[in-house]
Tab-separated table of C-alpha atoms in Angstrom:
chain	number	residue	atom	x	y	z
A	1	MET	CA	0.087	0.382	-0.048
A	2	SER	CA	1.420	3.363	-0.972
A	3	ASN	CA	2.142	5.799	1.726
A	4	GLN	CA	-0.709	8.090	0.610
A	5	LYS	CA	-3.363	5.378	0.064
A	6	LEU	CA	-1.983	4.226	4.107
A	7	ILE	CA	-2.668	7.713	5.531
A	8	GLU	CA	-5.654	8.410	3.821
A	9	LYS	CA	-7.250	5.231	5.054
A	10	THR	CA	-6.240	6.078	8.602
A	11	TYR	CA	-7.067	9.497	8.181
A	12	LEU	CA	-10.688	9.122	6.964
A	13	ALA	CA	-10.877	6.556	10.055
A	14	ALA	CA	-9.862	9.185	12.274
A	15	THR	CA	-12.644	11.624	10.685
A	16	LYS	CA	-15.673	9.801	10.407
A	17	GLY	CA	-17.261	10.727	13.887
A	18	ILE	CA	-16.346	14.259	13.560
A	19	LYS	CA	-19.563	16.314	13.267
A	20	GLU	CA	-19.774	19.818	11.491
A	21	ASP	CA	-21.642	21.587	14.106
A	22	TRP	CA	-18.556	20.809	16.285
A	23	PHE	CA	-16.720	23.485	14.521
A	24	PHE	CA	-19.274	26.310	15.877
A	25	SER	CA	-19.969	24.907	19.305
A	26	ASP	CA	-18.504	26.642	22.565
A	27	ILE	CA	-18.542	22.984	24.189
A	28	PRO	CA	-15.103	21.338	23.304
A	29	TYR	CA	-16.562	18.349	21.562
A	30	TRP	CA	-13.925	18.372	18.416
A	31	TYR	CA	-11.064	18.426	21.064
A	32	SER	CA	-12.318	16.078	23.130
A	33	TYR	CA	-12.860	13.601	19.820
A	34	VAL	CA	-9.609	14.009	18.762
A	35	ILE	CA	-7.810	13.653	21.727
A	36	ASN	CA	-9.436	10.545	22.359
A	37	LEU	CA	-8.389	8.671	19.087
A	38	SER	CA	-6.475	6.045	19.025
A	39	ASN	CA	-2.765	6.711	18.770
A	40	ASP	CA	-2.076	5.944	14.906
A	41	GLN	CA	-5.501	8.044	14.281
A	42	GLN	CA	-4.343	10.721	16.282
A	43	ILE	CA	-0.931	11.094	15.008
A	44	THR	CA	-1.915	10.658	11.550
A	45	TYR	CA	-4.988	13.484	11.770
A	46	LEU	CA	-2.601	15.961	13.459
A	47	THR	CA	0.226	15.889	11.570
A	48	SER	CA	-1.664	15.826	8.538
A	49	ILE	CA	-3.651	18.602	9.891
A	50	LEU	CA	-0.433	20.627	10.262
A	51	GLU	CA	1.054	19.745	7.012
A	52	ASN	CA	-1.681	20.676	4.676
A	53	GLN	CA	-2.469	24.231	6.641
A	54	VAL	CA	1.185	25.308	7.083
A	55	LEU	CA	1.718	24.269	3.309
A	56	ASN	CA	-1.276	26.258	2.165
A	57	GLY	CA	-1.497	29.219	4.134
A	58	GLY	CA	1.716	29.083	6.782
A	59	PHE	CA	1.070	28.616	10.693
A	60	HIS	CA	-1.544	31.612	10.878
A	61	GLN	CA	-3.571	29.946	9.167
A	62	TYR	CA	-3.167	26.707	10.917
A	63	PHE	CA	-4.287	29.136	14.125
A	64	THR	CA	-7.023	31.120	12.477
A	65	ASN	CA	-8.467	27.866	11.633
A	66	SER	CA	-9.030	26.797	14.886
A	67	TYR	CA	-6.220	23.854	14.665
A	68	GLY	CA	-3.785	26.041	16.735
A	69	GLN	CA	-6.012	24.405	19.626
A	70	PHE	CA	-4.807	20.793	19.198
A	71	SER	CA	-0.645	22.622	19.105
A	72	LYS	CA	0.434	20.733	22.132
A	73	GLU	CA	-0.418	17.619	20.883
A	74	THR	CA	0.622	17.706	17.833
A	75	ILE	CA	3.910	19.026	19.084
A	76	ASP	CA	4.098	15.662	20.655
A	77	ALA	CA	2.953	13.284	17.517
A	78	LEU	CA	5.582	15.381	15.170
A	79	ILE	CA	8.143	14.290	18.077
A	80	GLU	CA	6.646	10.364	17.968
A	81	ILE	CA	7.223	10.277	14.591
A	82	GLY	CA	10.762	11.579	13.983
A	83	ALA	CA	9.870	14.993	12.615
A	84	PHE	CA	12.082	17.070	15.350
A	85	LYS	CA	12.959	20.242	13.131
A	86	LYS	CA	8.840	20.717	12.335
A	87	SER	CA	7.790	19.953	15.893
A	88	ASN	CA	10.349	22.750	17.288
A	89	LEU	CA	8.825	25.422	14.778
A	90	LEU	CA	5.421	24.729	16.141
A	91	ASP	CA	6.369	24.856	19.429
A	92	LYS	CA	7.837	28.594	18.756
A	93	ALA	CA	4.704	29.092	16.744
A	94	LEU	CA	2.537	28.444	19.803
A	95	LYS	CA	4.614	30.640	22.341
A	96	ILE	CA	4.181	33.536	19.498
A	97	VAL	CA	0.285	33.153	19.666
A	98	GLN	CA	-0.343	31.839	22.807
A	99	ASP	CA	0.477	34.607	25.750
A	100	LYS	CA	2.225	32.951	28.136
A	101	ASN	CA	-0.192	33.804	31.362
A	102	MET	CA	-3.336	32.411	28.899
A	103	PRO	CA	-4.464	28.914	30.105
A	104	ASP	CA	-4.440	26.347	27.476
A	105	VAL	CA	-8.623	26.056	28.120
A	106	GLU	CA	-9.204	29.935	27.426
A	107	PHE	CA	-6.435	29.696	24.153
A	108	ARG	CA	-8.645	26.802	22.738
A	109	LYS	CA	-11.830	28.899	23.221
A	110	GLY	CA	-10.513	31.822	21.652
A	111	LEU	CA	-9.092	30.123	18.696
A	112	MET	CA	-12.405	28.525	18.110
A	113	ASN	CA	-14.483	31.554	19.194
A	114	LYS	CA	-12.017	33.798	16.623
A	115	THR	CA	-11.511	36.231	20.038
A	116	LEU	CA	-7.890	36.313	19.912
A	117	LYS	CA	-7.443	40.077	18.692
A	118	GLN	CA	-3.699	39.120	18.362
A	119	LEU	CA	-4.124	36.816	15.180
A	120	PHE	CA	-5.780	39.729	13.411
A	121	ILE	CA	-4.132	42.801	14.030
A	122	ASP	CA	-0.817	42.340	15.435
A	123	ASP	CA	1.722	43.128	12.138
A	124	ASP	CA	4.621	41.605	14.118
A	125	LEU	CA	3.021	38.334	15.089
A	126	PHE	CA	2.109	37.917	11.102
A	127	ASP	CA	5.774	38.506	10.649
A	128	SER	CA	7.136	36.019	13.220
A	129	LEU	CA	4.994	33.227	12.074
A	130	GLU	CA	6.208	34.105	8.048
A	131	GLU	CA	9.576	33.845	9.249
A	132	LEU	CA	8.767	29.955	10.611
A	133	ASP	CA	6.958	29.584	7.334
A	134	ASP	CA	9.858	30.018	5.593
A	135	ILE	CA	11.740	27.616	7.698
A	136	TYR	CA	9.287	25.285	7.649
A	137	TYR	CA	8.861	25.361	3.901
A	138	ASN	CA	12.863	24.797	3.305
A	139	ILE	CA	12.884	21.435	5.465
A	140	GLU	CA	13.779	18.582	3.312
A	141	ASP	CA	14.608	15.650	5.588
A	142	GLU	CA	11.220	15.177	7.374
A	143	ASP	CA	8.713	14.016	4.678
A	144	ILE	CA	5.666	13.861	7.004
A	145	ALA	CA	3.713	11.562	4.924
A	146	TYR	CA	6.939	9.007	4.823
A	147	LEU	CA	7.169	9.520	8.494
A	148	GLU	CA	3.555	8.700	9.304
A	149	LYS	CA	3.619	5.719	7.343
A	150	VAL	CA	6.818	4.441	9.040
A	151	GLN	CA	4.791	5.094	12.057
A	152	LEU	CA	1.584	3.227	11.202
A	153	ILE	CA	3.360	0.166	9.963
A	154	GLY	CA	5.463	0.214	13.843
A	155	TYR	CA	2.226	0.772	15.440
A	156	GLY	CA	0.460	-2.164	13.321
A	157	ILE	CA	3.707	-4.468	14.504
A	158	MET	CA	2.926	-3.576	17.969
A	159	MET	CA	-0.515	-4.731	17.858
A	160	LEU	CA	0.390	-8.121	16.227
A	161	GLU	CA	2.844	-8.724	18.776
A	162	LYS	CA	0.315	-8.013	21.656
A	163	GLU	CA	-2.303	-10.444	19.917
A	164	LEU	CA	0.712	-12.764	19.614
A	165	CYS	CA	1.527	-12.493	23.429
A	166	SER	CA	-2.311	-13.240	24.341
A	167	TRP	CA	-2.706	-16.176	22.304
A	168	PHE	CA	0.749	-17.933	23.306
A	169	LEU	CA	-0.305	-17.193	26.977
A	170	LYS	CA	-4.008	-18.659	26.316
A	171	GLY	CA	-1.935	-21.874	24.974
A	172	ASN	CA	-3.429	-21.562	21.484
A	173	ILE	CA	-0.499	-22.738	19.349
A	174	GLN	CA	-2.097	-22.815	16.072
A	175	ILE	CA	-3.300	-19.273	16.557
A	176	TYR	CA	-0.135	-18.380	17.615
A	177	LEU	CA	1.894	-19.564	14.737
A	178	GLU	CA	-0.846	-17.704	12.370
A	179	VAL	CA	-0.277	-14.616	14.095
A	180	PHE	CA	3.839	-15.279	14.289
A	181	PHE	CA	3.665	-15.542	10.558
A	182	GLY	CA	1.156	-12.378	10.298
A	183	ILE	CA	4.220	-10.678	12.520
A	184	LEU	CA	6.922	-11.871	9.642
A	185	TYR	CA	5.297	-10.798	6.632
A	186	THR	CA	4.185	-7.156	8.134
A	187	LEU	CA	8.075	-7.271	9.407
A	188	GLU	CA	8.665	-7.840	5.452
A	189	VAL	CA	6.193	-5.577	4.014
A	190	LYS	CA	7.590	-2.640	6.460
A	191	ALA	CA	11.175	-3.394	5.155
A	192	GLU	CA	10.288	-3.190	1.784
A	193	CYS	CA	8.240	-0.173	1.810
A	194	LEU	CA	11.453	1.682	3.625
A	195	PHE	CA	14.044	-0.299	1.290
A	196	GLY	CA	12.117	-1.295	-1.620
A	197	ALA	CA	11.371	-4.645	-3.073
A	198	GLU	CA	14.528	-4.626	-5.003
A	199	ALA	CA	16.609	-4.420	-1.808
A	200	ILE	CA	14.498	-7.169	-0.137
A	201	ASP	CA	15.210	-9.532	-3.121
A	202	ASN	CA	18.906	-9.092	-2.932
A	203	ILE	CA	18.937	-9.771	0.992
A	204	ASN	CA	16.846	-13.139	0.060
A	205	LYS	CA	19.448	-14.166	-2.390
């Protein structure tokens, strides 16, 4: 499965429960939904949103479209997939936009209600975010789609390993072996995704 197809499948699974009226509600349904997603879905959703928003309209668009309410979770998600430079940039952007004395709950409300005046009238804020945009655009060694796929495959292997241990402890050898060979196949698929089918064929010769 290609990077894009795997990411799209996970992203669609993550967003299928989101309701449009949540985007205009004072009650944080949207935020609560996202932070309660499974690890793989949450990471894919958060990092994909950031990448799409910043590449389309910069960090300013990311915050004005209310996605900045997930900034702290997205920083952690970027670290988890190995996008350390982009994580650092988002952390800097958040510190520019969120007053250090403003509680997170109030910050999220302000983004949702469009009441953070500095986002719309502060030229210094615009300029500072644009500087971060330029740095973000020039990062060449943190392909979010590639890093997301590596993370998703790793998550799948972890789930298989848990299932393997479960069946081993239950004493069901047949299912244990089926899961074991499933893990071996998944490892080969992961290697093929990372290094290419030709490289794997050379190893097997």
